[in-house]
Coordinates of C-alpha atoms and ligand atoms in Angstrom, one line a residue:
X1 CA -3.8 -12.2 -10.0
X2 CA -7.4 -11.1 -10.1
X3 CA -7.0 -7.9 -11.8
X4 CA -5.7 -9.4 -14.9
X5 CA -8.0 -12.5 -14.8
X6 CA -11.1 -10.4 -14.2
X7 CA -12.5 -8.5 -17.1
X8 CA -11.4 -4.9 -17.4
X9 CA -13.9 -3.9 -14.7
X10 CA -11.6 -1.7 -12.6
X11 CA -11.1 0.7 -15.4
X12 CA -13.3 3.3 -16.9
X13 CA -14.0 3.6 -20.5
X14 CA -11.1 5.7 -21.2
X15 CA -8.8 3.3 -19.4
X16 CA -8.6 5.3 -16.3
X17 CA -7.7 3.5 -13.2
X18 CA -10.3 3.4 -10.5
X19 CA -8.9 6.2 -8.4
X20 CA -9.1 8.5 -11.3
X21 CA -12.6 7.3 -12.1
X22 CA -13.6 8.5 -8.7
X23 CA -12.1 11.9 -9.4
X24 CA -14.3 12.6 -12.3
X25 CA -16.8 14.3 -10.1
X26 CA -16.9 17.5 -12.0
X27 CA -13.2 18.1 -11.5
X28 CA -10.5 18.1 -14.1
X29 CA -8.1 15.2 -13.7
X30 CA -4.5 15.9 -12.9
X31 CA -2.0 13.2 -12.3
X32 CA -0.7 10.7 -9.8
X33 CA -2.4 8.8 -7.1
X34 CA -4.1 9.8 -3.9
X35 CA -6.9 11.8 -2.6
X36 CA -4.9 15.0 -2.3
X37 CA -5.5 15.5 -6.0
X38 CA -9.2 15.5 -5.6
X39 CA -9.6 19.2 -5.5
X40 CA -7.8 20.4 -8.4
X41 CA -10.0 23.2 -9.4
X42 CA -9.1 26.0 -11.7
X43 CA -9.9 28.2 -8.8
X44 CA -7.6 31.0 -9.9
X45 CA -4.2 31.7 -8.4
X46 CA -5.0 34.5 -6.1
X47 CA -3.4 32.6 -3.3
X48 CA -0.1 32.4 -5.1
X49 CA -0.4 36.0 -6.2
X50 CA -0.6 37.1 -2.6
X51 CA 2.6 35.2 -1.8
X52 CA 4.4 36.8 -4.7
X53 CA 7.0 38.5 -2.4
X54 CA 8.1 35.2 -1.1
X55 CA 8.0 33.3 -4.3
X56 CA 10.4 35.6 -5.9
X57 CA 13.0 35.2 -3.1
X58 CA 15.9 33.3 -4.3
X59 CA 16.1 29.6 -4.4
X60 CA 19.0 29.9 -6.6
X61 CA 18.3 33.2 -8.3
X62 CA 19.7 36.2 -6.6
X63 CA 17.7 39.5 -6.7
X64 CA 20.8 41.6 -6.8
X65 CA 19.4 45.1 -7.4
X66 CA 17.1 45.4 -4.4
X67 CA 18.7 47.1 -1.4
X68 CA 21.9 47.7 -3.3
X69 CA 22.0 51.3 -2.1
X70 CA 23.1 50.0 1.3
X71 CA 26.0 48.0 0.1
X72 CA 28.7 50.6 0.7
X73 CA 30.3 51.0 4.1
X74 CA 29.8 54.8 4.7
X75 CA 26.1 54.5 4.3
X76 CA 25.9 51.4 6.5
X77 CA 26.0 53.5 9.6
X78 CA 22.8 55.3 8.8
X79 CA 20.9 52.2 7.7
X80 CA 18.2 50.7 9.8
X81 CA 18.9 47.2 11.2
X82 CA 16.3 45.8 8.8
X83 CA 18.1 47.5 5.8
X84 CA 21.3 46.1 7.0
X85 CA 19.8 42.6 7.2
X86 CA 18.4 43.0 3.7
X87 CA 21.7 44.0 2.5
X88 CA 23.4 41.0 4.0
X89 CA 20.7 38.8 2.4
X90 CA 21.3 40.3 -1.0
X91 CA 25.0 39.7 -0.7
X92 CA 24.1 36.1 0.3
X93 CA 22.0 35.8 -2.8
X94 CA 24.9 36.8 -5.0
X95 CA 27.1 34.3 -3.4
X96 CA 24.4 31.7 -3.8
X97 CA 24.1 32.5 -7.5
X98 CA 27.8 32.1 -7.9
X99 CA 27.7 28.7 -6.2
X100 CA 29.6 29.9 -3.1
X101 CA 27.3 28.4 -0.5
X102 CA 29.5 28.7 2.5
X103 CA 29.7 32.5 2.0
X104 CA 26.0 32.7 1.2
X105 CA 25.2 30.9 4.5
X106 CA 27.4 33.3 6.4
X107 CA 25.6 36.2 4.9
X108 CA 22.2 34.8 5.6
X109 CA 23.3 34.1 9.2
X110 CA 24.3 37.8 9.4
X111 CA 21.0 38.8 8.0
X112 CA 19.2 36.6 10.6
X113 CA 21.1 38.1 13.5
X114 CA 20.7 41.7 12.2
X115 CA 17.0 41.4 11.6
X116 CA 14.7 42.8 14.3
X117 CA 12.7 39.9 15.8
X118 CA 9.4 41.5 15.0
X119 CA 10.1 41.5 11.3
X120 CA 8.7 38.1 10.9
X121 CA 8.3 38.1 7.2
X122 CA 11.8 39.1 6.5
X123 CA 13.3 36.9 9.1
X124 CA 11.5 33.9 7.7
X125 CA 12.8 34.7 4.2
X126 CA 16.4 34.7 5.6
X127 CA 15.9 31.3 7.2
X128 CA 14.4 30.0 4.0
X129 CA 17.3 31.3 2.0
X130 CA 19.8 29.8 4.3
X131 CA 17.9 26.5 4.0
X132 CA 18.3 26.7 0.3
X133 CA 22.0 27.1 0.6
X134 CA 22.2 24.1 3.0
X135 CA 20.2 22.2 0.6
X136 CA 22.8 22.7 -2.1
X137 CA 25.3 21.2 0.4
X138 CA 23.0 18.3 1.0
X139 CA 22.9 19.2 4.7
X140 CA 19.4 17.9 5.3
X141 CA 19.2 18.3 9.0
X142 CA 20.2 22.0 8.7
X143 CA 17.6 22.5 5.9
X144 CA 14.9 21.1 8.1
X145 CA 15.9 23.3 11.1
X146 CA 15.9 26.5 9.1
X147 CA 12.7 25.7 7.2
X148 CA 11.1 25.0 10.6
X149 CA 12.2 28.4 11.8
X150 CA 10.8 29.9 8.6
X151 CA 7.5 28.1 8.9
X152 CA 7.1 29.0 12.5
X153 CA 7.4 32.7 11.6
X154 CA 5.2 32.3 8.5
X155 CA 3.0 29.2 8.7
X156 CA 1.8 29.3 5.1
X157 CA 5.3 29.7 3.6
X158 CA 5.1 27.4 0.6
X159 CA 8.7 27.5 -0.3
X160 CA 9.9 26.6 3.2
X161 CA 7.3 23.9 3.5
X162 CA 8.2 22.3 0.2
X163 CA 12.0 22.6 0.9
X164 CA 11.4 20.9 4.3
X165 CA 9.3 18.2 2.6
X166 CA 12.1 17.4 0.2
X167 CA 14.7 17.3 3.0
X168 CA 12.4 15.1 5.1
X169 CA 12.1 12.7 2.2
X170 CA 15.9 12.6 1.9
X171 CA 16.1 11.6 5.5
X172 CA 13.4 8.9 5.0
X173 CA 10.8 10.7 7.2
X174 CA 7.9 10.0 4.9
X175 CA 5.1 10.7 7.3
X176 CA 6.2 14.3 8.1
X177 CA 7.2 14.8 4.5
X178 CA 3.7 13.9 3.4
X179 CA 2.2 16.4 5.8
X180 CA 4.4 19.2 4.5
X181 CA 3.8 18.4 0.9
X182 CA 0.1 18.1 1.5
X183 CA 0.0 21.5 3.0
X184 CA 1.9 22.8 0.0
X185 CA -0.5 21.2 -2.5
X186 CA -3.5 22.7 -0.7
X187 CA -1.8 26.1 -0.6
X188 CA -1.0 25.9 -4.3
X189 CA -4.6 24.7 -5.0
X190 CA -3.1 21.6 -6.6
X191 CA -1.6 23.5 -9.5
X192 CA 2.0 22.8 -9.1
X193 CA 3.4 19.6 -10.8
X194 CA 6.5 19.4 -8.7
X195 CA 4.8 19.2 -5.3
X196 CA 2.1 16.9 -6.7
X197 CA 4.8 14.6 -8.0
X198 CA 6.5 14.5 -4.6
X199 CA 3.2 13.8 -2.9
X200 CA 2.5 11.0 -5.3
X201 CA 5.9 9.5 -4.8
X202 CA 5.8 9.6 -1.0
X203 CA 2.2 8.2 -1.0
X204 CA 3.2 5.4 -3.2
X205 CA 6.2 4.5 -1.1
X206 CA 4.3 4.7 2.1
X207 CA 1.5 2.6 0.6
X208 CA 3.9 0.0 -0.6
X209 CA 5.7 -0.3 2.8
X210 CA 2.5 -0.5 4.8
X211 CA 0.9 -3.0 2.4
X212 CA 4.0 -5.2 2.5
X213 CA 3.8 -5.4 6.3
X214 CA 0.1 -5.8 6.6
X215 CA -0.4 -8.2 3.7
X216 CA 2.1 -10.7 5.3
X217 CA 0.1 -10.9 8.5
X218 CA -3.5 -10.7 7.3
X219 CA -6.1 -13.4 7.6
X220 CA -6.8 -15.2 4.4
X221 CA -10.1 -13.9 3.1
X222 CA -12.5 -15.8 0.8
X223 CA -14.2 -13.6 -1.7
X224 CA -17.9 -13.6 -2.1
X225 CA -19.5 -16.5 -3.9
X226 CA -20.6 -14.2 -6.8
X227 CA -17.0 -13.2 -7.3
X228 CA -15.8 -16.8 -7.2
X229 CA -18.4 -18.0 -9.7
X230 CA -17.7 -15.1 -12.0
X231 CA -14.0 -15.9 -11.8
X232 CA -14.5 -19.5 -12.8
X233 CA -16.9 -18.6 -15.5
X234 CA -14.1 -16.8 -17.3
X235 CA -12.5 -20.2 -18.0
X236 CA -14.3 -22.6 -20.2
X237 CA -11.5 -24.6 -21.7
X238 CA -10.1 -26.2 -18.7
X239 CA -11.0 -29.1 -16.5
X240 CA -11.2 -27.9 -12.9
X241 CA -13.7 -25.0 -13.6
X242 CA -16.2 -27.4 -15.2
X243 CA -18.7 -29.5 -13.3
X244 CA -17.6 -33.1 -12.7
X245 CA -18.2 -35.5 -15.6
X246 CA -20.7 -38.3 -15.1
X247 CA -18.0 -40.9 -15.0
X248 CA -16.1 -39.1 -12.3
X249 CA -19.2 -38.7 -10.1
X250 CA -19.9 -42.4 -10.3
X251 CA -16.4 -43.1 -9.2
X252 CA -17.0 -41.0 -6.2
X253 CA -20.3 -42.7 -5.4
X254 CA -18.6 -46.0 -5.6
X255 CA -16.0 -44.8 -3.1
X256 CA -18.7 -43.7 -0.8
X257 CA -20.7 -46.9 -1.0
X258 CA -17.6 -48.9 -0.2
X259 CA -16.5 -46.5 2.5
X260 CA -13.2 -46.7 0.9
X261 CA -12.5 -43.1 0.3
X262 CA -10.3 -42.6 3.4
X263 CA -8.5 -45.8 2.7
X264 CA -7.7 -45.2 -0.9
X265 CA -7.2 -41.5 -0.2
X266 CA -8.3 -40.7 -3.7
X267 CA -11.4 -38.8 -2.8
X268 CA -9.8 -35.5 -2.0
X269 CA -10.2 -33.9 -5.3
X270 CA -13.6 -35.2 -6.1
X271 CA -14.8 -34.1 -2.7
X272 CA -13.3 -30.7 -3.4
X273 CA -15.2 -30.5 -6.6
X274 CA -18.4 -31.5 -4.8
X275 CA -17.8 -28.7 -2.3
X276 CA -17.3 -26.3 -5.1
X277 CA -20.7 -27.2 -6.6
X278 CA -22.2 -26.7 -3.2
X279 CA -20.4 -23.3 -2.9
X280 CA -18.8 -24.6 0.2
X281 CA -15.5 -22.9 -0.7
X282 CA -13.7 -22.9 2.6
X283 CA -13.2 -26.7 2.5
X284 CA -11.6 -26.9 -0.9
X285 CA -8.0 -26.2 -0.1
X286 CA -7.8 -28.9 2.6
X287 CA -9.5 -31.5 0.4
X288 CA -7.0 -30.8 -2.4
X289 CA -4.2 -31.1 0.1
X290 CA -5.4 -34.6 1.0
X291 CA -5.4 -35.6 -2.7
X292 CA -1.9 -34.2 -3.2
X293 CA -0.4 -35.7 -0.1
X294 CA -1.8 -39.2 -0.9
X295 CA -0.4 -38.9 -4.4
X296 CA -3.9 -39.7 -5.8
X297 CA -4.7 -39.9 -9.5
X298 CA -6.0 -36.4 -9.5
X299 CA -2.9 -34.8 -8.1
X300 CA -2.4 -32.4 -11.0
X301 CA -6.0 -31.3 -10.8
X302 CA -5.8 -30.9 -7.1
X303 CA -2.7 -28.8 -7.3
X304 CA -4.3 -26.5 -9.9
X305 CA -7.5 -26.2 -7.9
X306 CA -5.6 -25.5 -4.7
X307 CA -3.5 -22.9 -6.4
X308 CA -6.6 -21.3 -7.8
X309 CA -8.1 -21.0 -4.3
X310 CA -4.8 -19.7 -2.9
X311 CA -5.0 -17.0 -5.5
X312 CA -8.6 -16.3 -4.7
X313 CA -7.8 -15.8 -1.0
X314 CA -4.9 -13.6 -2.1
X315 CA -2.0 -15.9 -1.2
X316 CA 0.2 -15.8 -4.3
X317 CA 3.1 -17.1 -2.2
X318 CA 1.3 -20.3 -1.6
X319 CA -0.1 -20.6 -5.1
X320 CA 3.1 -20.3 -7.0
X321 CA 4.8 -23.6 -6.1
X322 CA 1.6 -25.5 -6.9
X323 CA 1.3 -23.8 -10.3
X324 CA 5.0 -24.4 -11.0
X325 CA 4.5 -28.1 -10.3
X326 CA 1.6 -28.4 -12.6
X327 CA 3.3 -26.5 -15.4
X328 CA 6.3 -28.8 -15.1
X329 CA 4.3 -32.0 -15.1
X330 CA 5.1 -33.2 -18.6
X331 CA 2.6 -36.1 -18.3
X332 CA -0.3 -33.9 -17.1
X333 CA -3.1 -32.9 -19.4
X334 CA -2.2 -30.0 -21.6
X335 CA -5.4 -28.2 -20.6
X336 CA -4.3 -28.2 -17.0
X337 CA -0.9 -26.9 -17.8
X338 CA -2.2 -24.2 -20.0
X339 CA -4.7 -23.1 -17.3
X340 CA -1.9 -23.1 -14.8
X341 CA 0.1 -20.9 -17.1
X342 CA -2.8 -18.5 -17.5
X343 CA -3.1 -18.2 -13.8
X344 CA 0.6 -17.8 -13.1
X345 CA 0.7 -15.2 -15.9
X346 CA -2.1 -13.2 -14.3
X347 CA -0.4 -13.5 -11.0
X348 CA 2.8 -12.1 -12.4
X349 CA 0.8 -9.2 -13.9
X350 CA -0.6 -8.5 -10.5
X351 CA 2.9 -8.4 -9.2
X352 CA 3.8 -5.9 -11.9
X353 CA 6.0 -8.3 -13.8
X354 CA 4.6 -7.9 -17.3
X355 CA 7.5 -9.7 -19.0
X356 CA 7.1 -12.9 -17.0
X357 CA 3.4 -12.6 -17.5
X358 CA 3.6 -12.3 -21.2
X359 CA 6.1 -15.2 -21.3
X360 CA 3.6 -17.5 -19.5
X361 CA 0.7 -16.5 -21.7
X362 CA 2.8 -17.1 -24.8
X363 CA 3.9 -20.5 -23.5
X364 CA 0.3 -21.4 -22.9
X365 CA -0.6 -20.5 -26.5
X366 CA 2.3 -22.6 -27.6
X367 CA 1.4 -25.8 -25.8
X368 CA -2.3 -25.5 -26.3
X369 CA -2.8 -23.8 -29.6
X370 CA -6.6 -24.0 -29.7
X371 CA -7.4 -23.0 -26.1
X372 CA -9.8 -20.1 -26.3
X373 CA -9.2 -19.2 -22.6
X374 CA -5.6 -18.4 -23.4
X375 CA -6.4 -15.8 -26.0
X376 CA -9.2 -14.4 -23.9
X377 CA -7.0 -13.8 -20.9
X378 CA -4.1 -12.7 -22.9
X379 CA -6.3 -10.2 -24.6
X380 CA -7.2 -8.8 -21.2
X381 CA -3.5 -8.7 -20.3
X382 CA -2.8 -6.8 -23.5
X383 CA -5.4 -4.2 -22.6
X384 CA -3.8 -3.7 -19.2
X385 CA -0.5 -3.2 -21.0
X386 CA -2.2 -0.8 -23.4
X387 CA -1.3 -3.0 -26.3
X388 CA -4.8 -2.6 -27.8
X389 CA -4.1 -3.9 -31.3
X390 CA -2.7 -7.2 -29.9
X391 CA -5.6 -7.4 -27.6
X392 CA -8.0 -7.2 -30.5
X393 CA -6.1 -9.9 -32.3
X394 CA -6.4 -12.2 -29.2
X395 CA -10.1 -11.6 -28.8
X396 CA -10.5 -12.4 -32.5
X397 CA -8.7 -15.6 -32.0
X398 CA -10.8 -16.5 -29.0
X399 CA -14.0 -15.7 -31.0
X400 CA -12.8 -17.9 -33.9
X401 CA -12.4 -20.8 -31.5
X402 CA -15.5 -20.1 -29.6
X403 CA -18.0 -18.1 -31.6
X404 CA -20.6 -18.1 -28.8
X405 CA -18.3 -16.3 -26.4
X406 CA -20.2 -13.1 -25.7
X407 CA -17.6 -11.9 -23.2
X408 CA -14.8 -12.0 -25.8
X409 CA -17.0 -10.1 -28.3
X410 CA -17.9 -7.4 -25.8
X411 CA -14.3 -7.1 -24.7
X412 CA -13.2 -6.8 -28.3
X413 CA -15.6 -4.0 -28.8
X414 CA -14.2 -2.3 -25.7
X415 CA -10.7 -2.7 -27.0
X416 CA -11.7 -1.2 -30.4
X417 CA -13.4 1.6 -28.6
X418 CA -10.3 2.4 -26.5
X419 CA -8.2 2.3 -29.6
X420 CA -10.5 4.7 -31.5
X421 CA -10.9 6.9 -28.5
X422 CA -7.2 7.3 -27.8
X423 CA -6.5 7.6 -31.5
X424 CA -9.1 10.4 -31.7
X425 CA -10.9 8.8 -34.5
X426 CA -14.6 9.7 -34.4
X427 CA -15.7 7.3 -37.1
X428 CA -14.0 4.4 -35.5
X429 CA -15.5 5.4 -32.2
X430 CA -18.9 5.2 -33.8
X431 CA -18.1 1.9 -35.3
X432 CA -17.1 0.5 -31.9
X433 CA -20.4 1.8 -30.4
X434 CA -22.3 0.1 -33.2
X435 CA -20.4 -3.0 -32.4
X436 CA -21.6 -2.8 -28.8
X437 CA -25.2 -2.5 -30.0
X438 CA -24.6 -5.6 -32.1
X439 CA -23.2 -7.5 -29.2
X440 CA -26.1 -6.7 -26.8
X441 CA -28.5 -7.6 -29.6
X442 CA -26.9 -11.0 -30.2
X443 CA -26.2 -11.7 -26.6
X444 CA -28.9 -10.1 -24.6
X445 CA -28.1 -12.2 -21.5
X446 CA -24.4 -11.1 -21.2
X447 CA -24.3 -8.6 -18.4
X448 CA -20.7 -7.8 -19.1
X449 CA -21.7 -6.6 -22.6
X450 CA -24.0 -4.0 -21.1
X451 CA -21.5 -3.0 -18.5
X452 CA -18.7 -2.4 -20.9
X453 CA -21.0 -0.5 -23.3
X454 CA -22.1 1.6 -20.3
X455 CA -18.5 2.6 -19.7
X456 CA -18.0 3.6 -23.3
X457 CA -21.3 5.6 -23.2
X458 CA -20.3 7.3 -20.0
X459 CA -17.0 8.2 -21.7
X460 CA -19.0 9.7 -24.6
X461 CA -21.0 11.6 -22.1
X462 CA -24.1 9.7 -23.1
X463 CA -25.1 9.4 -19.5
X464 CA -28.8 8.6 -20.0
X465 CA -28.0 5.6 -22.2
X466 CA -25.2 4.5 -19.9
X467 CA -27.7 4.5 -17.0
X468 CA -30.1 2.3 -19.0
X469 CA -27.3 -0.2 -19.7
X470 CA -26.4 -0.4 -16.0
X471 CA -30.1 -1.0 -15.3
X472 CA -30.1 -3.9 -17.7
X473 CA -27.0 -5.3 -15.9
X474 CA -28.7 -5.1 -12.6
X475 CA -31.7 -6.8 -14.0
X476 CA -29.6 -9.7 -15.2
X477 CA -27.3 -9.9 -12.2
X478 CA -29.0 -8.3 -9.2
X479 CA -26.3 -9.7 -6.9
X480 CA -23.4 -7.9 -8.6
X481 CA -22.4 -5.1 -6.3
X482 CA -19.8 -3.6 -8.7
X483 CA -22.6 -2.5 -11.0
X484 CA -24.2 -0.4 -8.3
X485 CA -21.0 1.3 -7.7
X486 CA -20.5 2.1 -11.3
X487 CA -24.1 3.4 -11.5
X488 CA -23.5 5.5 -8.4
X489 CA -20.4 7.0 -10.0
X490 CA -22.4 7.8 -13.1
X491 CA -25.0 9.7 -11.0
X492 CA -22.1 11.8 -9.6
X493 CA -20.7 12.5 -13.0
X494 CA -24.0 13.0 -14.7
X495 CA -26.1 15.0 -12.3
X496 CA -23.6 15.8 -9.5
X497 CA -26.1 14.0 -7.4
X498 CA -24.1 13.0 -4.3
X499 CA -27.1 11.7 -2.4
X500 CA -28.1 9.3 -5.1
X501 CA -24.5 8.3 -5.8
X502 CA -24.0 7.4 -2.1
X503 CA -27.3 5.6 -1.9
X504 CA -26.3 3.3 -4.8
X505 CA -22.9 2.6 -3.3
X506 CA -24.5 1.9 0.1
X507 CA -26.8 -0.5 -1.8
X508 CA -23.6 -2.2 -3.2
X509 CA -22.3 -2.7 0.3
X510 CA -25.7 -4.1 1.4
X511 CA -25.6 -6.7 -1.4
X512 CA -21.9 -7.6 -0.8
X513 CA -20.3 -6.4 2.3
X514 CA -17.0 -7.6 0.9
X515 CA -17.1 -5.2 -2.0
X516 CA -13.8 -3.3 -1.6
X517 CA -14.5 -1.2 -4.7
X518 CA -17.6 0.2 -2.9
X519 CA -15.7 1.1 0.2
X520 CA -12.9 2.7 -1.8
X521 CA -15.3 4.7 -3.9
X522 CA -17.3 5.8 -0.8
X523 CA -14.1 6.9 0.9
X524 CA -13.1 8.9 -2.1
X525 CA -16.4 10.7 -2.1
X526 CA -16.2 11.4 1.6
X527 CA -12.8 12.9 1.0
X528 CA -14.3 15.2 -1.5
X529 CA -17.0 16.2 0.9
X530 CA -14.5 17.0 3.5
X531 CA -15.5 14.1 5.8
X532 CA -12.0 12.9 6.3
X533 CA -12.7 10.7 9.3
X534 CA -15.4 8.8 7.5
X535 CA -13.2 8.5 4.5
X536 CA -10.4 7.0 6.5
X537 CA -12.8 4.6 8.0
X538 CA -14.0 3.5 4.5
X539 CA -10.4 3.2 3.2
X540 CA -9.5 1.0 6.1
X541 CA -12.5 -1.3 5.4
X542 CA -11.3 -1.5 1.8
X543 CA -7.7 -2.2 2.9
X544 CA -8.9 -5.2 4.9
X545 CA -10.6 -6.6 1.9
X546 CA -7.9 -5.9 -0.7
X547 CA -7.3 -8.9 -3.0
X548 CA -3.7 -8.2 -3.6
X549 CA -0.7 -6.5 -2.0
X550 CA -0.7 -4.0 -4.9
X551 CA -4.3 -3.1 -4.4
X552 CA -3.7 -2.8 -0.7
X553 CA -0.8 -0.4 -1.4
X554 CA -3.0 1.8 -3.5
X555 CA -5.6 1.9 -0.8
X556 CA -3.1 2.8 1.8
X557 CA -2.0 5.7 -0.4
X558 CA -5.6 7.0 -0.5
X559 CA -5.9 6.5 3.3
X560 CA -2.6 8.2 4.0
X561 CA -3.5 11.1 1.8
X562 CA -6.7 11.6 3.7
X563 CA -4.9 11.2 7.0
X564 CA -2.3 13.8 6.0
X565 CA -5.1 16.2 5.3
X566 CA -6.6 15.8 8.7
X567 CA -3.2 16.6 10.2
X568 CA -2.7 19.6 8.0
X569 CA -6.2 20.8 8.9
X570 CA -5.3 20.5 12.6
X571 CA -1.9 22.1 12.3
X572 CA -2.5 25.0 9.9
X573 CA -6.2 25.2 9.7
X574 CA -5.9 24.5 6.0
X575 CA -8.6 22.8 4.2
X576 CA -9.0 22.1 0.5
X577 CA -12.2 23.2 -1.2
X578 CA -14.9 20.6 -0.9
X579 CA -17.9 19.7 -2.9
Ligands
NAG601 C1 -20.0 -7.7 -11.9 O1 -20.2 -6.9 -13.0 C2 -19.0 -6.4 -13.6 C3 -19.4 -5.4 -14.7 O2 -20.1 -4.3 -14.1 C4 -18.2 -7.5 -14.1 O3 -17.0 -7.1 -14.7 C5 -17.9 -8.5 -13.0 O4 -17.2 -9.6 -13.5 C6 -19.1 -8.9 -12.3 N1 -18.8 -9.5 -11.1 C7 -19.4 -10.6 -10.6 C8 -18.9 -11.0 -9.3 O5 -20.3 -11.1 -11.2
NAG602 C1 0.2 -18.0 2.5 O1 0.4 -19.4 2.6 C2 1.7 -19.8 3.2 C3 1.9 -21.2 3.0 O2 0.7 -21.9 3.0 C4 1.6 -19.3 4.6 O3 2.8 -19.7 5.3 C5 1.4 -17.8 4.7 O4 1.2 -17.4 6.0 C6 0.2 -17.4 3.9 N1 0.2 -16.0 3.7 C7 -0.9 -15.3 3.8 C8 -0.8 -13.8 3.6 O5 -2.0 -15.7 4.0

């Protein structure tokens, strides 16, 4: 839920997800998820060049001419065992090319038995080729066996490692698959799309599985007070986010004086609201439950408030029935129902169900036509969905309804910037940048304005200006850890200053030890520095703080990528280049 309800903070100016943001450290960006991609350097392809011999050996393509001289029987007698093995292999390659895999396998088997044991390179090729034929027959166990033989003879044999990785994946052995494909990626210096895509796929699957298991059993976790306040401040047109009205407070006082609260059972919601003002957030869910169970007059409000806190502690399963109930209460205030729809819509977005999400937002706009929150949040959803034009339309609508909404104005600038940037339109980019200047002039107290402007400036490589904007943010909101992380990342990108970057991110953790973004970023940097154990430690901290199953899955992917690299380092002595 949060990602969509929160402003676009997790993304960089160019709309990159956070993990890519972390990769910007002087390295070109490739694709996919996971720390294995961190080292894509254009470090030349000498490594691949060296392996040329192997890389040309057939996968499907026979190399028919080589060794042809030995194909006739009379000469066979005079040939060395190796030549005879080569000749059998070449025959196998021809069968392979013709799609006759049984015969090809027989030839490769001959080649293997003919080949002198000390000819390790050749022998490994024969095994690899036989594995390729087994692969065609979908005999995964045999593929793995032969590739293992090949790898044992030639530990850095990319083709054999990759073929084994694919077979392991087919058999559902993701962990070993990941290790093989990681080795392949490192050997290929992260230049080959195919292996990178397999790594990406396996990392995502592993992450998803682990997160599903872990998320079920985790302890509910209340976010920091700063986070909660910032979350509620993104709603202005609802009831539960606002402080209690005077009348309501009096009501409560009366109850207290008459000590009737327990008896009437109507104090649950009002008490919860009071706890909210005191930032005593842990007690809110139970107070709301009292209100709901006693069927008090604030039942709808209590359901919505309880659902909101279920969402905040990351329990969408518990939130959903409450939201459903509010949405279906025809006699409840339209403001409450619209707010519940916004929250359910954001929740769906987090669960990667954009259609359901859009449906809820549209319904909210239908039932409460003049609710600025609806447009504001729908605008954010549209940005996540990359529907920038519609996002701008929604922010405009929000601004029309609430001209003093600095946040909506800043986000509109950001959307316009994104549109201009992706559309490669320099004059529109400049216009968007001017728009930001205008916003921070008119709303000098809106931290988000500076933060979004800083992201655009970073994107435009105006690092010095971006840094100034982050400083303004920090001045306005010294408790906001996220800003320090962004500023830290900026130092890396701008000056390649690791020390200063890490210092700022440490500062973020000092301010808010629940800042998962800080742990994640630090982990990514440690991976790049080659401190894999430290990186894994950081990723695990972030995993325990993840605010949704999806976020947790992403973090597991990063962690598994780092872990696979430590295994590869142990097994093959392979290490990617580090900073
Ligand atoms: C912290 O600042 C970021 C911008 O850098 C903003 O998106 C976020 O809402 C703020 N968070 C809190 C908890 O105030
Ligand atoms: C979410 O809440 C439900 C019902 O209140 C509970 O059974 C479940 O254990 C909670 N799940 C998590 C992940 O906290």
